Tab-separated table of C-alpha atoms in Angstrom:
chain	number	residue	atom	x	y	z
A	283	UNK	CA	203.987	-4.956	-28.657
A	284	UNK	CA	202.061	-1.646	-27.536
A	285	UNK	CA	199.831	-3.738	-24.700
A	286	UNK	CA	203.144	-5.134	-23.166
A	287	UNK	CA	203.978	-3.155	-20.179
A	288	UNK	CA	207.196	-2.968	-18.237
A	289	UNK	CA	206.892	-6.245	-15.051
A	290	UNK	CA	205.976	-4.275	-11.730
A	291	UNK	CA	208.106	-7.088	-9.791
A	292	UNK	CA	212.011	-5.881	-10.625
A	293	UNK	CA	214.442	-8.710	-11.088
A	294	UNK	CA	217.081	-7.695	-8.861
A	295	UNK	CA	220.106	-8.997	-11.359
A	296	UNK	CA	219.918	-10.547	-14.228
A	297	UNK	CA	223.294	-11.427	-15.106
A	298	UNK	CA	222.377	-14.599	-14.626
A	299	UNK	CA	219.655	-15.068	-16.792
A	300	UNK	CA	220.453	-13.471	-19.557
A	301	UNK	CA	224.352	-12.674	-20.410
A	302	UNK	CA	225.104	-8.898	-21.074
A	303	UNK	CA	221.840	-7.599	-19.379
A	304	UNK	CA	223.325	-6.485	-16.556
A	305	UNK	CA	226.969	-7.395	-17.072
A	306	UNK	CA	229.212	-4.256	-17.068
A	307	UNK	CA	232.504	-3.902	-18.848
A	308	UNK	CA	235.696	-2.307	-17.312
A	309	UNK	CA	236.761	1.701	-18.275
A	310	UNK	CA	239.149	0.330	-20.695
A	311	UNK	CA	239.796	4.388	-21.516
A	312	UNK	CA	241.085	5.730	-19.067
A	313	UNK	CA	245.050	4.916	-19.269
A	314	UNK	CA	245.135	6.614	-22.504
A	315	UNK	CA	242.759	9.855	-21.594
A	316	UNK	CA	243.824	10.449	-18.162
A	317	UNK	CA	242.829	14.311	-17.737
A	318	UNK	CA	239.265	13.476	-19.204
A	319	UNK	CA	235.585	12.414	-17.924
A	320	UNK	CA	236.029	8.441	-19.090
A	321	UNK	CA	233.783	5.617	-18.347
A	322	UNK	CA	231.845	2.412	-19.374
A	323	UNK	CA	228.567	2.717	-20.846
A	324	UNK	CA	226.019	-0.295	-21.277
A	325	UNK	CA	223.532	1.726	-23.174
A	326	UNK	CA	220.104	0.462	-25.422
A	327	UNK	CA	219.532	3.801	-28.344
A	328	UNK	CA	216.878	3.532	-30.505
A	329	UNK	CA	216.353	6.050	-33.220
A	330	UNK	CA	213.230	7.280	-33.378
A	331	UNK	CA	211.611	9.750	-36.256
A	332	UNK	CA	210.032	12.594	-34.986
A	333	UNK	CA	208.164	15.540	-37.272
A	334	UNK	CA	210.491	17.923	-38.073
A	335	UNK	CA	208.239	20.528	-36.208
A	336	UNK	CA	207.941	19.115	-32.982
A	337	UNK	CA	212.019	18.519	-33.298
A	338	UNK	CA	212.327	22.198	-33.976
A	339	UNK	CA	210.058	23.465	-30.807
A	340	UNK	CA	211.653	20.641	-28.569
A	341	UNK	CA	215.208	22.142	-29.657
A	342	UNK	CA	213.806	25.955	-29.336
A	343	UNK	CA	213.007	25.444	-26.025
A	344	UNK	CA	216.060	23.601	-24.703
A	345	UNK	CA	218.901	26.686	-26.975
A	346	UNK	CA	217.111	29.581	-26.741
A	347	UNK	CA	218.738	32.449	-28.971
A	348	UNK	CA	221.014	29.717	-30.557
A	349	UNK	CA	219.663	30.217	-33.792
A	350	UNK	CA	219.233	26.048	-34.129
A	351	UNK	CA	217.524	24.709	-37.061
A	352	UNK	CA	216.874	21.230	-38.491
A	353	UNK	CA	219.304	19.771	-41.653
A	354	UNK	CA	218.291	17.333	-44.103
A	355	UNK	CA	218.829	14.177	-43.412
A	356	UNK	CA	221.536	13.364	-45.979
A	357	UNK	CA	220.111	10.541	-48.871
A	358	UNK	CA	222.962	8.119	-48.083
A	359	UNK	CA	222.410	4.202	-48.335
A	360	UNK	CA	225.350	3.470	-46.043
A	361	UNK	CA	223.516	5.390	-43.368
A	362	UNK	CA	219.509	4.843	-44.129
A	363	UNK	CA	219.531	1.846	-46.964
A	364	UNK	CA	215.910	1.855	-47.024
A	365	UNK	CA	216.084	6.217	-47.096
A	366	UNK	CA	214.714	7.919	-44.167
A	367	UNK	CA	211.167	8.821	-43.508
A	368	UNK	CA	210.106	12.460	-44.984
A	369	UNK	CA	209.292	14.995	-42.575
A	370	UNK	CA	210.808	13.654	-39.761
A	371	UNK	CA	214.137	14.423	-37.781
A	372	UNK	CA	215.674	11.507	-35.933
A	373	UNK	CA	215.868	11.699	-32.274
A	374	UNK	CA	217.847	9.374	-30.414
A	375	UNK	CA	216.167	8.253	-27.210
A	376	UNK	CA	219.010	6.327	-24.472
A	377	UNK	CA	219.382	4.636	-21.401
A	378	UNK	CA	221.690	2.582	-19.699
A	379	UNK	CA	224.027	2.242	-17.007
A	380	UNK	CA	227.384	3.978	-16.957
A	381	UNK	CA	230.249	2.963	-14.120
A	382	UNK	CA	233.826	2.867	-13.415
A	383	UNK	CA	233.863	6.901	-13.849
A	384	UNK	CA	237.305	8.381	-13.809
A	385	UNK	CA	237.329	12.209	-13.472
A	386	UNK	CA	240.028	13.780	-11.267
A	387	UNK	CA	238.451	16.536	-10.388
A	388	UNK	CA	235.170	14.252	-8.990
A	389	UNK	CA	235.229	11.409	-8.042
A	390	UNK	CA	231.852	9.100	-8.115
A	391	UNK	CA	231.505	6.010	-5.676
A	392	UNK	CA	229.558	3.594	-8.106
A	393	UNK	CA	227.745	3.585	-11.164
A	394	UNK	CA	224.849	5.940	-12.567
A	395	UNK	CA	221.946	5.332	-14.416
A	396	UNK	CA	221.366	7.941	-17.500
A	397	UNK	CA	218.605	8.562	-20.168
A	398	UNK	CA	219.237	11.058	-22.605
A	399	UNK	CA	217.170	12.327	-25.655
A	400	UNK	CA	219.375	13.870	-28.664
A	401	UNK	CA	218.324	15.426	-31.984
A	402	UNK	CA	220.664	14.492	-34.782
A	403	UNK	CA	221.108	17.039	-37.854
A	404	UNK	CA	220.962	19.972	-36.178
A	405	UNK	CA	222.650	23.064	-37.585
A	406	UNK	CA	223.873	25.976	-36.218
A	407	UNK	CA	223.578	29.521	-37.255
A	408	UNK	CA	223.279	29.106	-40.616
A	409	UNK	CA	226.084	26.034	-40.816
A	410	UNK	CA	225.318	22.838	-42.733
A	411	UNK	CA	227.565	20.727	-40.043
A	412	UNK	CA	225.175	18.157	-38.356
A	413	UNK	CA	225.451	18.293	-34.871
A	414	UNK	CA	223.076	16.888	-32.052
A	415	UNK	CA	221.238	18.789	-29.508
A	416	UNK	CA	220.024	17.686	-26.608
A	417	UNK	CA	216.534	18.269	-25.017
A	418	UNK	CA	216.430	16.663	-22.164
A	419	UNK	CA	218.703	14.498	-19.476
A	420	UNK	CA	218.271	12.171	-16.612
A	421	UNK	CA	221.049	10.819	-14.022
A	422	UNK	CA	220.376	8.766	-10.995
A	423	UNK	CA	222.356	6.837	-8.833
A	424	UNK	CA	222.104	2.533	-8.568
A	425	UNK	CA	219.852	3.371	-5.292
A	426	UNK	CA	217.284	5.863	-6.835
A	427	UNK	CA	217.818	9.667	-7.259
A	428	UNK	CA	218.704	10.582	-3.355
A	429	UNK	CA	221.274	10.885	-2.642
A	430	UNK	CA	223.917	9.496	-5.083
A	431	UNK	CA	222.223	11.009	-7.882
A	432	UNK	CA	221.940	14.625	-6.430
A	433	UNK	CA	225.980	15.694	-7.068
A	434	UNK	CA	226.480	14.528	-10.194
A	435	UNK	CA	223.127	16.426	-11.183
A	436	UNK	CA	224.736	19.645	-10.051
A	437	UNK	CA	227.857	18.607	-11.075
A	438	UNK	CA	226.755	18.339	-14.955
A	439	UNK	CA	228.874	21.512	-15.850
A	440	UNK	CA	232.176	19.269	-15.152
A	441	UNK	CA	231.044	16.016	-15.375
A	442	UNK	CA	229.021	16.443	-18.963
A	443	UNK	CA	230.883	19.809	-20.453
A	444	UNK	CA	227.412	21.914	-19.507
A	445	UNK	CA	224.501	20.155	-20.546
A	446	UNK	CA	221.973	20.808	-17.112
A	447	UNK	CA	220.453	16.992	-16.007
A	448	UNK	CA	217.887	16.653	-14.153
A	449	UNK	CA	217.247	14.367	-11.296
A	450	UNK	CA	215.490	10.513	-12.691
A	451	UNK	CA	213.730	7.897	-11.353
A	452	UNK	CA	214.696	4.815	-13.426
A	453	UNK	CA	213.280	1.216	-13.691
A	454	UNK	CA	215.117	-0.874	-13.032
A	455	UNK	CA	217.280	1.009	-10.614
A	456	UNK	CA	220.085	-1.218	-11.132
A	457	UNK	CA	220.619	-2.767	-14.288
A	458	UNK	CA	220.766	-1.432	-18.086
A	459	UNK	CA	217.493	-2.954	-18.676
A	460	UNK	CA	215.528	-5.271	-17.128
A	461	UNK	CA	213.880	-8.573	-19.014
A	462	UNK	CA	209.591	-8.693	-19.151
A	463	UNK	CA	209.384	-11.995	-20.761
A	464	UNK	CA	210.438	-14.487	-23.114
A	465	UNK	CA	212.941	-11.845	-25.264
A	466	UNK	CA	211.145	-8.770	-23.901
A	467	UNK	CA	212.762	-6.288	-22.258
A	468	UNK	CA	212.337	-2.692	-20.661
A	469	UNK	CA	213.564	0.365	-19.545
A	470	UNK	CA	211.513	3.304	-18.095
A	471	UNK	CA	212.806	7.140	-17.265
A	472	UNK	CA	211.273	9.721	-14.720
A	473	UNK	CA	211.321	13.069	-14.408
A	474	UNK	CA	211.764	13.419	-10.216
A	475	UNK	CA	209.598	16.603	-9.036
A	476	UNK	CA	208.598	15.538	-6.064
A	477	UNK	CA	210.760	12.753	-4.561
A	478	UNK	CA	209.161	10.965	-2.113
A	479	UNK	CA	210.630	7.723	-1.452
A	480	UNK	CA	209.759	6.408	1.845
A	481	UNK	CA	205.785	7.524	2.939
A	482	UNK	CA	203.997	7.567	-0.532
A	483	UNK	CA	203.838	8.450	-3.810
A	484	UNK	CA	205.943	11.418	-5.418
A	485	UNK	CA	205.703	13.344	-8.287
A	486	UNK	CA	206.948	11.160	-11.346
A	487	UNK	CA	205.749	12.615	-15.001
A	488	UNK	CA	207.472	9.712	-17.236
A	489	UNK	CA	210.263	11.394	-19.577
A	490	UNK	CA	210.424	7.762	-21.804
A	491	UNK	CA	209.996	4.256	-21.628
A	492	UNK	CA	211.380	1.514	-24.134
A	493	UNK	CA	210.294	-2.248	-24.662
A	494	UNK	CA	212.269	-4.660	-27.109
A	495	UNK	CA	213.317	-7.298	-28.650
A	496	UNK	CA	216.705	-8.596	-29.849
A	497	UNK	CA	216.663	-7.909	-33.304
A	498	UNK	CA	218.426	-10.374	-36.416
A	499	UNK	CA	218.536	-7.070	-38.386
A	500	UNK	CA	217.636	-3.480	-38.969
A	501	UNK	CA	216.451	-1.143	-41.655
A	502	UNK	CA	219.648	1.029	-39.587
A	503	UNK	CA	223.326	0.197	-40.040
A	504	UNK	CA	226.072	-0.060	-37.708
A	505	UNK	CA	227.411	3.245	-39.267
A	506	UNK	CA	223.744	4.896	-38.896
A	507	UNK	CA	224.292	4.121	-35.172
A	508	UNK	CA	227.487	5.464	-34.264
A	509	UNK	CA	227.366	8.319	-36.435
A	510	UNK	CA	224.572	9.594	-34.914
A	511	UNK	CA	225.820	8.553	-31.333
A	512	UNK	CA	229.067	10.775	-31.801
A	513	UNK	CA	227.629	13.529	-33.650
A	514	UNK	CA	228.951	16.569	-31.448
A	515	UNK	CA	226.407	17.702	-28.990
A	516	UNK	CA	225.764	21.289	-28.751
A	517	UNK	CA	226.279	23.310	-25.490
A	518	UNK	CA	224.089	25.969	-23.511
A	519	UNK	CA	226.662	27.862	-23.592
A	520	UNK	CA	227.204	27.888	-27.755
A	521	UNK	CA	230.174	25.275	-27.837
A	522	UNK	CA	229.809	21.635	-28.483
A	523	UNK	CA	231.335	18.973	-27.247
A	524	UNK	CA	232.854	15.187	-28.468
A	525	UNK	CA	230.829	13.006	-25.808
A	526	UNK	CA	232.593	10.035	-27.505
A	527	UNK	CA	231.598	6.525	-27.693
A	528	UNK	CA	233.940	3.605	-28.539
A	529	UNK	CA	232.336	0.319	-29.699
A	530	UNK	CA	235.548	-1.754	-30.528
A	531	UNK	CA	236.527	-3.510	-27.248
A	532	UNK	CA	236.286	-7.194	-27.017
A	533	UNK	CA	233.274	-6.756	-24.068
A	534	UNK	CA	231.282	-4.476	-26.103
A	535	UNK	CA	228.932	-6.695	-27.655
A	536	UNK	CA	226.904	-4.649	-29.628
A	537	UNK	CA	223.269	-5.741	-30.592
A	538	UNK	CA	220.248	-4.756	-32.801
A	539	UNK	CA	216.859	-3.999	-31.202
A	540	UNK	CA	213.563	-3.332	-32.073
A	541	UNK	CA	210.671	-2.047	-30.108
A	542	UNK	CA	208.487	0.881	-29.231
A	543	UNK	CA	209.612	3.914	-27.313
A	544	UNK	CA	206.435	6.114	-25.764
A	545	UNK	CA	207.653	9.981	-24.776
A	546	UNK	CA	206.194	11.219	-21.936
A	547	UNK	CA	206.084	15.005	-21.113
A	548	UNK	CA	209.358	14.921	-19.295
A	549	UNK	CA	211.277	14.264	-22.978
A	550	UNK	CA	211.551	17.995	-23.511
A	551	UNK	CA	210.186	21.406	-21.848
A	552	UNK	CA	209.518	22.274	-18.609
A	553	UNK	CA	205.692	21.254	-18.237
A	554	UNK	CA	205.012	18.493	-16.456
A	555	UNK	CA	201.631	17.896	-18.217
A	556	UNK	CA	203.093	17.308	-22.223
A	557	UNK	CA	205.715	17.402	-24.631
A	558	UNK	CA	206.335	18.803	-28.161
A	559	UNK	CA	207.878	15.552	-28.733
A	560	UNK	CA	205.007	13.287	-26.995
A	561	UNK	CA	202.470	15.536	-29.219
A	562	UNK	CA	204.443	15.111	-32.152
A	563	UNK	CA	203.526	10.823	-32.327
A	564	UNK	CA	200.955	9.459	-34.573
A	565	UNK	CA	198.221	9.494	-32.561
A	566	UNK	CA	199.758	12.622	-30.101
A	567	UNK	CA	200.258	10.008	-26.672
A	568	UNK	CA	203.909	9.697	-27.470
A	569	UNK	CA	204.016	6.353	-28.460
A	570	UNK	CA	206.560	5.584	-31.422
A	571	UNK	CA	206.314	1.676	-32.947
A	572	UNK	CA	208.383	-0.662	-34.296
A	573	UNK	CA	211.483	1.655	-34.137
A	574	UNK	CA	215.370	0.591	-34.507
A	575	UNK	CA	217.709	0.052	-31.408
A	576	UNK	CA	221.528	-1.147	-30.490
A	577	UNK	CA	222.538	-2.080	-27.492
A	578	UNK	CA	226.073	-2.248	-26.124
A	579	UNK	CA	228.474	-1.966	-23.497
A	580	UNK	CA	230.698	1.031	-24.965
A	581	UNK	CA	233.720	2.645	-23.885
A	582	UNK	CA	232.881	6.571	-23.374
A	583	UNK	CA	235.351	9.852	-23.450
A	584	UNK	CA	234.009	12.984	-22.705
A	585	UNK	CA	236.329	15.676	-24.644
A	586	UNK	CA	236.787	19.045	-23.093
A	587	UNK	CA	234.127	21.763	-25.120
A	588	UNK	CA	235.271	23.676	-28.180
A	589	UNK	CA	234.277	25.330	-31.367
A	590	UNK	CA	231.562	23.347	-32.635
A	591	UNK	CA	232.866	23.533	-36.327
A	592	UNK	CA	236.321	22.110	-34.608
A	593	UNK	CA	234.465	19.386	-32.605
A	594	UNK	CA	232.603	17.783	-36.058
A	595	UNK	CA	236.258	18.160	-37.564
A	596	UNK	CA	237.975	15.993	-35.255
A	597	UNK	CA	235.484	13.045	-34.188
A	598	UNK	CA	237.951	10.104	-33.895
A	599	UNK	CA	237.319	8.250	-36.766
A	600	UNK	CA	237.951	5.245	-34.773
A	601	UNK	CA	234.485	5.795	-33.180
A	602	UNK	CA	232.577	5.468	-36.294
A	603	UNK	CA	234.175	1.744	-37.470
């Protein structure tokens, strides 16, 4: 699949064509968590194993002086039934297409595209409670980055409990995902330097792109999927916070994927040139095959930030059936 390349020509929508593509679900959250960040999330993760080393300098450089170090990855079938590979860390790599945000303290006028990278098993100063840390985040609005992406970028403090984002260029600009042929489909994530949007060409280092396929199985679970989704997700500021996602509603219809995610070097640092995570791939160009995905449209509750011992404690179980 590593010579297909995401379609230059963007369908516009693709709800009709292929059913849950670009569909959305309703914030079906909200009435119950009415002084929280709540939303709906159509959202493609893939899990992808990274060397534990270029985990480690990726994490370094996003918590300095946070004392962060990579866990085991526990031996347990129910999770990995096929184990997990040695010397790697798994990194979960997202994006999709959040809307019907309710925050009462902001409001946002439409939905946002987001791509997020997370590494899962992370410890804390000496702790042995896995929690994920984040090393890099994009948010954009349905029209591009200007301007509908710009407030909620500053606004990450409140609207994402402190995590900085930083301004993306997505493809499609739309949709969740757009489709690249027969059962192919793609997503791409830029890191916006330079916007430029009207006379030329800007300055655009790719963060990550994803192409897949819907998948009859996976050598993940269910479990391995939402465990990892709602592992607590540490804070720049030393708390964590339950960035929860709910996969029981009706409209949810989750889905296994399979394709290849390529890191570019806006996936973690500051240089626009390279990665730790790009160099850390087989062959150092950030490309990462045949890796396991799930798709679906989730229902999403961001929980205030607290003790990150506290926030492992008290992840709804309801999230993880």
């Amino acid at each position: 699949m590593r010579s297909l390349t995401l379609a230059a020509g963007l369908v516009a929508s693709l709800s009709s064509i292929i059913p849950g593509a670009a569909a959305q679900c309703l914030n079906e959250v909200a009435q119950y968590n009415p002084t929280l960040r709540t939303m709906s999330s159509n959202t493609t993760w893939f899990i992808v194993p990274i060397p534990k080393e270029a985990a480690q300098a990726a994490v370094d450089a996003s918590y300095p002086g946070q004392d962060l170090t990579m866990l085991d990855v526990p031996d347990d079938p129910s999770l990995f039934p096929e184990g997990w590979p040695a010397g790697s860390q798994p990194v979960l790599v997202n994006s999709g297409l959040t809307d019907d945000i309710r925050l009462s303290a902001l409001q946002i006028d439409g939905g946002l595209l987001q791509g997020q990278i997370y590494v899962t098993y992370v410890g804390r100063r000496g702790s042995s409670t896995p929690l994920s840390a984040a090393t890099k985040g994009y948010i954009a609005g349905q029209n591009g980055p200007l301007p509908n992406g710009l407030v909620p970028a500053v606004a990450s403090p409140l609207l994402f409990g402190g995590n900085p984002l930083r301004l993306g260029q997505f493809q499609p600009q739309g949709d969740a995902y757009q489709q690249n042929g027969n059962d192919i489909f793609g997503a791409r994530v830029a890191w916006v330097i330079v916007p430029n949007p009207i006379s030329g060409p800007g300055v655009y280092p790719n963060a990550f792109d994803m192409i897949f396929r819907t998948a009859s199985s996976s050598r993940s679970t269910e479990k391995t999927f939402k465990s990892l989704i709602n592992q607590p997700i540490i804070l720049p500021s030393g708390m964590c916070q339950r960035n929860t996602y709910y996969f029981g509603n009706a409209t949810a219809e989750p889905i296994f994927r399979n394709g290849n995610v390529t890191l570019g070097p806006g996936a973690s640092g500051d240089s626009p040139f390279s990665s730790e995570l790009q160099k850390g791939s087989p062959d150092g160009s950030g490309f990462y095959s045949s890796v396991d995905g799930y798709s679906a449209c989730a229902q999403n509750v961001g929980f205030d930030p607290q003790d990150c011992e506290e926030a492992a404690r008290t992840v709804d179980p309801v999230a993880l059936q």
